[in-house]
Coordinates of N, CA and C in Angstrom, one line a residue:
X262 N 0.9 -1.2 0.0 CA 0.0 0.0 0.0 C 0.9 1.2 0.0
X263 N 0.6 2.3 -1.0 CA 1.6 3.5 -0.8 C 1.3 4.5 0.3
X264 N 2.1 5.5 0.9 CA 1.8 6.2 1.9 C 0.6 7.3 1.4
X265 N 0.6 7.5 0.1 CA -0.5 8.2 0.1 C -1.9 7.8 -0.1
X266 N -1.9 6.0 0.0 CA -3.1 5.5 0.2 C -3.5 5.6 1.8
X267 N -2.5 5.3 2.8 CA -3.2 5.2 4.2 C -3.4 6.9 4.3
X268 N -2.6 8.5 3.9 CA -3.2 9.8 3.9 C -5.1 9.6 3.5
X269 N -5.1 9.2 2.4 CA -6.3 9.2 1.7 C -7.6 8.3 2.6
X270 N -7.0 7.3 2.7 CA -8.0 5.7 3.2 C -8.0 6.1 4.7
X271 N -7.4 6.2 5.4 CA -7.1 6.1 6.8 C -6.9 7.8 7.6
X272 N -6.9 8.5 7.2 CA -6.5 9.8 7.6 C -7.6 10.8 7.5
X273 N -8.0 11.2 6.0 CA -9.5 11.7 5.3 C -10.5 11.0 5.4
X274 N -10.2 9.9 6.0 CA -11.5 9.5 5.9 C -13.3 10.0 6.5
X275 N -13.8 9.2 6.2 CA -15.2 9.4 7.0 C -15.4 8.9 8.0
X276 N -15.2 10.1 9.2 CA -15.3 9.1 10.3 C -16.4 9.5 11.4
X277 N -17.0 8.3 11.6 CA -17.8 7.0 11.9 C -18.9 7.5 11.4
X278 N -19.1 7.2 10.0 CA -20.0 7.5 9.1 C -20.7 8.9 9.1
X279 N -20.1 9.9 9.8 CA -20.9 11.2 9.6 C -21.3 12.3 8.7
X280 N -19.7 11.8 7.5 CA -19.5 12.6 6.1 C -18.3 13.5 7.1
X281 N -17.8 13.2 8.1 CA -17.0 14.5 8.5 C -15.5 13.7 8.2
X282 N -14.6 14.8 7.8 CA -13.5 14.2 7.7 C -12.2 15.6 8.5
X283 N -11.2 15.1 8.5 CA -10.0 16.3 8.9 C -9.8 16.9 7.6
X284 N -9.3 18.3 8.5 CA -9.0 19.2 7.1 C -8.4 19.2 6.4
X285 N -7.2 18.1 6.9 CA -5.8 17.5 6.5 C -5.0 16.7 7.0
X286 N -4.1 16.4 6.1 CA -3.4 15.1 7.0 C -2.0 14.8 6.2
X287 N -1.5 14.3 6.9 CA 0.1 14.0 6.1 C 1.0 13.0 7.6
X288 N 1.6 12.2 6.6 CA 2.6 11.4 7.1 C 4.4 11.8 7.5
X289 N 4.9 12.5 7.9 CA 6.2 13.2 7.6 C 7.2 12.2 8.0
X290 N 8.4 12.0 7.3 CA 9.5 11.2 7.8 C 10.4 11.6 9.0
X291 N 10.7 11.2 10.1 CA 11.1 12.0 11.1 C 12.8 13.2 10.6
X292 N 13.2 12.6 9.4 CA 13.9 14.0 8.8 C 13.3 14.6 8.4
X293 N 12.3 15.0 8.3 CA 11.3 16.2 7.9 C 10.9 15.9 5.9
X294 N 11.3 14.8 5.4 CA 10.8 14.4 4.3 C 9.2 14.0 4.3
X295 N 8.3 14.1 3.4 CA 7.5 14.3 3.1 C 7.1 12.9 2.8
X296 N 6.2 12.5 3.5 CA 6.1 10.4 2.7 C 4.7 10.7 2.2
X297 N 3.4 11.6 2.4 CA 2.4 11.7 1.8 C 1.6 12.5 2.4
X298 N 0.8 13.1 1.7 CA 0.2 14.5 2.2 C -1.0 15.1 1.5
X299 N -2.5 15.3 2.3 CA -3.5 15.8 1.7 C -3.2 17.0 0.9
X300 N -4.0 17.1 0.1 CA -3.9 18.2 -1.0 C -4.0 20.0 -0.1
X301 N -4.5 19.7 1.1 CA -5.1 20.7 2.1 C -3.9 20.9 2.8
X302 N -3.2 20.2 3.4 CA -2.0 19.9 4.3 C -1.3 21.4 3.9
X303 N -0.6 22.3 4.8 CA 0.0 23.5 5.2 C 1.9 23.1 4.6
X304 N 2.1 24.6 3.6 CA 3.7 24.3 3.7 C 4.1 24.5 4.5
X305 N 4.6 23.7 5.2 CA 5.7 23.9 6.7 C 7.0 24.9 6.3
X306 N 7.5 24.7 7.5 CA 9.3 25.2 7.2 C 9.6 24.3 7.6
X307 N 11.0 23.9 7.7 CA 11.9 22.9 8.3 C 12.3 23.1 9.5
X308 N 11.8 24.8 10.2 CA 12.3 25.0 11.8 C 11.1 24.1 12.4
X309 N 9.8 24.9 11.9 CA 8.7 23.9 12.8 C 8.6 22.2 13.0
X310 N 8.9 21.7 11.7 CA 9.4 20.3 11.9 C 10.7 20.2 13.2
X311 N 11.5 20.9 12.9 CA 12.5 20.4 14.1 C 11.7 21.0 15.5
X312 N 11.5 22.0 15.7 CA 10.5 21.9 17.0 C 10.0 21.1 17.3
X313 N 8.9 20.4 16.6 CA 8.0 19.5 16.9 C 8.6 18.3 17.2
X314 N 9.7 17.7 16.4 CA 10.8 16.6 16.7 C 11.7 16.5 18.3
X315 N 12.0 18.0 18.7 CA 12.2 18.6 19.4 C 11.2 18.2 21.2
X316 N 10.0 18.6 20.9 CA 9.1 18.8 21.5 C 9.3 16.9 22.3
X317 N 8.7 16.2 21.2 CA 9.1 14.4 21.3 C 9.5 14.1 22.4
X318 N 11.1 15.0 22.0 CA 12.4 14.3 22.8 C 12.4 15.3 23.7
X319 N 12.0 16.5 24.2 CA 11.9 16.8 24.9 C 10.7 17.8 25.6
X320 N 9.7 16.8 26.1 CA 8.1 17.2 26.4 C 8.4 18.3 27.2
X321 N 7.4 19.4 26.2 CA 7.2 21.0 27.2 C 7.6 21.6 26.3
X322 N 8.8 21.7 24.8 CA 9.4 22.3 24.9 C 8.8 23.4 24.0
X323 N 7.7 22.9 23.2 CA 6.7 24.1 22.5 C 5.8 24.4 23.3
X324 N 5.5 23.6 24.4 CA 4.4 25.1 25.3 C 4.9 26.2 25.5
X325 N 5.7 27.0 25.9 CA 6.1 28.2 26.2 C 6.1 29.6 24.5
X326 N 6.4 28.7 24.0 CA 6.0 29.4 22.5 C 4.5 28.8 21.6
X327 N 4.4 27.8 21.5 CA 3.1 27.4 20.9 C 3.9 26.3 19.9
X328 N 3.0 25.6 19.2 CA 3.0 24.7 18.1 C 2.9 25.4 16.8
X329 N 4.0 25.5 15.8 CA 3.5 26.7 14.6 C 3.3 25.2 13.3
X330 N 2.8 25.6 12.4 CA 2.9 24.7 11.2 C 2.4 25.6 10.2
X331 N 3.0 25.2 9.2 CA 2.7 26.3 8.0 C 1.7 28.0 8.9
X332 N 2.9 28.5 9.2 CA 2.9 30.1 9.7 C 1.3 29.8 10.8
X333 N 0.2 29.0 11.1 CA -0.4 29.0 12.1 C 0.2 28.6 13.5
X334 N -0.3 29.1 14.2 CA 0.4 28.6 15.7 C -0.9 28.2 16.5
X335 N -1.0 26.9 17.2 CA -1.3 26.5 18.0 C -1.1 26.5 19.7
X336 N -2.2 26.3 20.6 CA -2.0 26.3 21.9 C -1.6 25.0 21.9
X337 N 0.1 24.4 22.3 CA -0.1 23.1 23.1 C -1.1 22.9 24.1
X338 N -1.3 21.3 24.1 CA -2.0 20.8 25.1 C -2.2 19.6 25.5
X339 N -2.8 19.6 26.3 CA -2.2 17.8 27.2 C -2.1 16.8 26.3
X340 N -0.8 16.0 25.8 CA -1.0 15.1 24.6 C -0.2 13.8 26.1
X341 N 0.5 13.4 25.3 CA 1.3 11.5 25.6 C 2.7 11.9 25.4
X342 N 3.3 12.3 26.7 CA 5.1 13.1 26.5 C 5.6 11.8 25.9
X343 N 6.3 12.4 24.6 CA 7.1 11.4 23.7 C 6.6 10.7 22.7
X344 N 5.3 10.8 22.3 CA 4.5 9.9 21.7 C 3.5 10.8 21.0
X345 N 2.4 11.5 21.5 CA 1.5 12.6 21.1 C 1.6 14.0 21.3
X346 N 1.5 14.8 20.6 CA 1.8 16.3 20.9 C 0.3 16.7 20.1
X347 N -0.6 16.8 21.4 CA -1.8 17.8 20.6 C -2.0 19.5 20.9
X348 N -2.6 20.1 19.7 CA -2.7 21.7 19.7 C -4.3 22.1 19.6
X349 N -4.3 23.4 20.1 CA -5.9 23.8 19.4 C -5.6 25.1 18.9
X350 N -6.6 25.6 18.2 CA -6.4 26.6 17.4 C -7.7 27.3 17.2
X351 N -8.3 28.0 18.2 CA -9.8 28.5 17.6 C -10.6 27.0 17.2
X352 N -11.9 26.9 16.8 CA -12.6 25.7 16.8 C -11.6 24.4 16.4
X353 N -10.6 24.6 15.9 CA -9.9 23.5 15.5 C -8.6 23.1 16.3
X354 N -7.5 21.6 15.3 CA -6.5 21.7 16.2 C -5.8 20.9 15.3
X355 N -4.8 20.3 16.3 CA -3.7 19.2 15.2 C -3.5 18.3 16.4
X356 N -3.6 17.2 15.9 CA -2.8 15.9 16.7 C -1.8 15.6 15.7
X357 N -0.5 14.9 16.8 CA 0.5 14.3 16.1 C 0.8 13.2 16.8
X358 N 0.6 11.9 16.1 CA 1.6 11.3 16.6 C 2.8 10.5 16.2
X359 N 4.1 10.2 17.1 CA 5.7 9.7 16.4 C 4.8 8.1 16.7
X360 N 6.0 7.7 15.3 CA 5.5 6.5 15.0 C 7.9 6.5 15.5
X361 N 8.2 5.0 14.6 CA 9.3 4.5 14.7 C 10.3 5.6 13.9
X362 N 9.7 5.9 12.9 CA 10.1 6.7 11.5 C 9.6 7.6 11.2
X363 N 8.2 8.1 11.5 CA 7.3 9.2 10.9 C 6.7 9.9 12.3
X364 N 6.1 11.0 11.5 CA 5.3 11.6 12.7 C 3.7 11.6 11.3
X365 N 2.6 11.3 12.2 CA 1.4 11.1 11.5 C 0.6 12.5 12.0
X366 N 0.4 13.4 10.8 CA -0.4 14.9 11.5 C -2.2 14.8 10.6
X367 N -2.6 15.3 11.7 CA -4.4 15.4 11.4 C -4.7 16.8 12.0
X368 N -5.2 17.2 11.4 CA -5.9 18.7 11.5 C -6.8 18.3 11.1
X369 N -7.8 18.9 12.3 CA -9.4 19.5 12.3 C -9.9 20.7 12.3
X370 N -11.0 20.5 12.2 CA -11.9 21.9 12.5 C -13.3 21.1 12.3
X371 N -14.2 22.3 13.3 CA -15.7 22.1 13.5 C -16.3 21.5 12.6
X372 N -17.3 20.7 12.6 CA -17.7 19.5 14.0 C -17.1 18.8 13.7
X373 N -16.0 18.7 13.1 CA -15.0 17.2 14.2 C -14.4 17.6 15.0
X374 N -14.3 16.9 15.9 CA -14.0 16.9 17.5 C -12.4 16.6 17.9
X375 N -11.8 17.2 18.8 CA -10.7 16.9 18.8 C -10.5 15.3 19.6
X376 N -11.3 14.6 20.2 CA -11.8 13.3 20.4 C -11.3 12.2 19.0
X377 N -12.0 12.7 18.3 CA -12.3 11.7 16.6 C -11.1 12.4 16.2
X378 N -10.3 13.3 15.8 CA -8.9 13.8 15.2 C -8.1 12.7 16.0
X379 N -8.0 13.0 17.5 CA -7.2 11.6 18.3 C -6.7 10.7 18.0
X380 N -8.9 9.8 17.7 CA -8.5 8.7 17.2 C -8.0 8.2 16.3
X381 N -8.5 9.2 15.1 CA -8.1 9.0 13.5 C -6.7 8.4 13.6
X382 N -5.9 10.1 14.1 CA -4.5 9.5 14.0 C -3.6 8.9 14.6
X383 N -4.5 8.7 15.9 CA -3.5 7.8 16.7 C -3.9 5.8 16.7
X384 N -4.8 6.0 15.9 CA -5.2 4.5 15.8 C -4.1 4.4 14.1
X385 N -3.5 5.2 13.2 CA -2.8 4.6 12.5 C -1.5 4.6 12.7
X386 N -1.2 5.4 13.8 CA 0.2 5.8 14.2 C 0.7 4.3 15.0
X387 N -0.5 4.1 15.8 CA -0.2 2.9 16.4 C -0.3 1.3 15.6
X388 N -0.9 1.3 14.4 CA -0.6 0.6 13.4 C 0.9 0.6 12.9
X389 N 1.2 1.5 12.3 CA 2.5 1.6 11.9 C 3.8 1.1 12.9
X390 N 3.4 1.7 14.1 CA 4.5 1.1 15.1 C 4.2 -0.4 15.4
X391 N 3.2 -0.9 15.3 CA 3.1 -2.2 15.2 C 3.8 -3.0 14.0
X392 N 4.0 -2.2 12.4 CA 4.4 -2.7 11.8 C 5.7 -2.5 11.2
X393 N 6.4 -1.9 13.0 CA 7.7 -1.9 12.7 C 8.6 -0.4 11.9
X394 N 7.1 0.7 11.8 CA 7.4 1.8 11.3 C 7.5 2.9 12.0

C-alpha cells in the first residue's frame, strides 16, 4: 500500500460514518521528508518540523512558544510526552503522533471533535509502530 493510500484511506477519511473528515493530513518522515500529504495539508518550514521533533524528545518544549505549522500557531495541550503532541487553534486543532520513522499529523476543524482527530491518527500511528514503522 503506498503512503498516500493510508493519507487518503485512513487519515480523510469518514469518520464514523458522519460525512466529516480532517481538514488535513500527512505522514512526515522523522527527517522532515515528506512520505504523503492531503492536497489541504499547510507548507511547513523545516524549523517547525524540528520543534516539533524537538518537543518528542523533549516534552514542554513548545508550550512556552506554541506549536507553529505552515505560519499557524497552536495552543499546546495535554498530549502522551514522547508519543502525542496535541494543539488547538480557535474551533480547530492538530494531533501528532511519532511513529518508529514518521510523525502522523491530522488537522481538524468544527464538528470534528478533537476526540475523533485523536482517534483518526492515533489508531494509525499505532498501526505503523506495530508494523515496525
Amino acid at each position: 500500500m503506498s503512503w498516500q493510500t493510508y493519507v487518503d484511506d485512513h487519515l480523510m477519511c469518514d469518520i464514523d460514518g458522519q460525512g466529516q473528515h480532517l481538514s488535513a493530513a500527512a505522514i512526515i518522515g522523522l527527517d522532515g521528508s515528506v512520505w504523503a500529504k492531503s492536497a489541504s495539508f499547510p507548507q511547513f518550514k523545516p524549523e517547525e518540523m524540528t520543534g516539533i521533533n524537538k518537543d518528542f524528545e523533549e516534552p514542554g518544549h513548545l508550550a512556552p512558544t506554541g506549536l507553529h505549522l505552515g505560519g499557524a500557531k497552536y495552543m499546546v495541550i495535554q498530549g502522551e510526552p514522547g508519543a502525542v503532541i496535541r494543539g488547538k487553534k480557535g474551533s480547530g486543532g492538530i494531533t501528532i503522533k511519532k511513529t518508529g520513522q514518521a510523525l502522523v499529523f491530522g488537522l481538524y476543524e468544527e464538528p470534528v471533535t478533537p476526540g475523533q482527530c485523536n482517534m483518526v491518527v492515533e489508531r494509525l500511528g499505532d498501526y505503523l509502530i506495530d508494523q515496525g514503522l
